[in-house]
Amino acid sequence: MSDVRHVLVLPDRDAAEEVAAALGEEFAVAEEPLLIRDALAGEDDAEDAQWLVVLEDPEARIDGAALDAFVAGWEGWREAP
């Protein structure tokens, strides 16, 4: 077993929340993903923040390419492991 953590980067909170909700249906994830606001360096304005969706994949069963294609629908991307 290999502990894998996928970090998805989204342009705003709404997109992050939609992705987090849809992950369960698309990839049958059991654990709810963690949402984190990631302010860009030197910026305090909420408009200048990206949102991260952190998804634990303890059995490494989620295909990275499928996850890339999925999150691209919200103008997001998956951080390279």
XYZ file of C-alpha atoms in Angstrom:
81
model
C 0.000 0.000 0.000
C 1.287 3.463 -0.887
C -0.046 6.615 0.752
C -0.808 9.097 -2.012
C -2.087 12.629 -1.602
C -3.484 14.445 -4.633
C -3.444 18.242 -4.509
C -5.804 19.916 -6.937
C -5.451 23.648 -7.577
C -8.607 25.600 -8.452
C -9.078 29.259 -9.388
C -11.721 30.071 -6.751
C -13.710 28.751 -3.822
C -16.826 27.911 -5.839
C -14.832 25.714 -8.212
C -13.063 24.028 -5.276
C -16.365 23.259 -3.551
C -17.868 21.873 -6.775
C -14.823 19.672 -7.383
C -14.840 18.402 -3.799
C -18.525 17.474 -4.089
C -18.124 15.826 -7.502
C -15.053 13.770 -6.533
C -17.197 11.392 -4.507
C -19.415 10.597 -7.455
C -16.690 10.459 -10.105
C -14.015 8.551 -8.184
C -15.984 6.985 -5.302
C -13.799 8.582 -2.633
C -14.809 7.634 0.868
C -13.106 10.454 2.766
C -14.197 14.041 2.243
C -11.477 16.139 0.568
C -9.899 19.018 2.465
C -10.375 22.558 1.093
C -7.583 25.064 1.703
C -7.374 28.728 0.659
C -3.954 29.380 -0.844
C -3.281 33.128 -0.978
C -0.813 34.135 -3.626
C 2.430 35.547 -2.249
C 2.005 39.049 -0.879
C -1.737 39.206 -1.503
C -4.416 39.473 1.174
C -7.359 40.019 -1.159
C -9.662 37.013 -1.490
C -9.768 37.645 -5.237
C -6.057 36.781 -5.414
C -6.407 33.361 -3.850
C -6.332 29.922 -5.339
C -8.067 27.067 -3.593
C -6.590 23.651 -3.002
C -8.548 20.428 -2.779
C -6.478 17.816 -0.966
C -7.543 14.252 -1.593
C -6.084 11.326 0.322
C -5.673 8.173 -1.776
C -4.189 5.620 0.651
C -4.498 2.726 -1.779
C -3.219 4.724 -4.786
C -6.243 3.659 -6.819
C -7.134 6.990 -8.467
C -5.608 7.381 -11.924
C -3.665 10.638 -12.167
C -4.503 11.204 -15.834
C -8.230 10.783 -15.145
C -7.938 13.227 -12.247
C -6.097 15.724 -14.504
C -8.888 15.574 -17.083
C -11.570 15.821 -14.384
C -10.180 18.935 -12.680
C -9.455 20.647 -16.022
C -13.222 21.021 -16.404
C -13.044 23.658 -13.659
C -9.908 25.350 -15.065
C -7.827 23.611 -12.421
C -4.875 21.281 -12.374
C -3.264 18.584 -10.254
C 0.063 19.348 -8.647
C 2.741 16.928 -9.800
C 3.536 14.366 -7.097
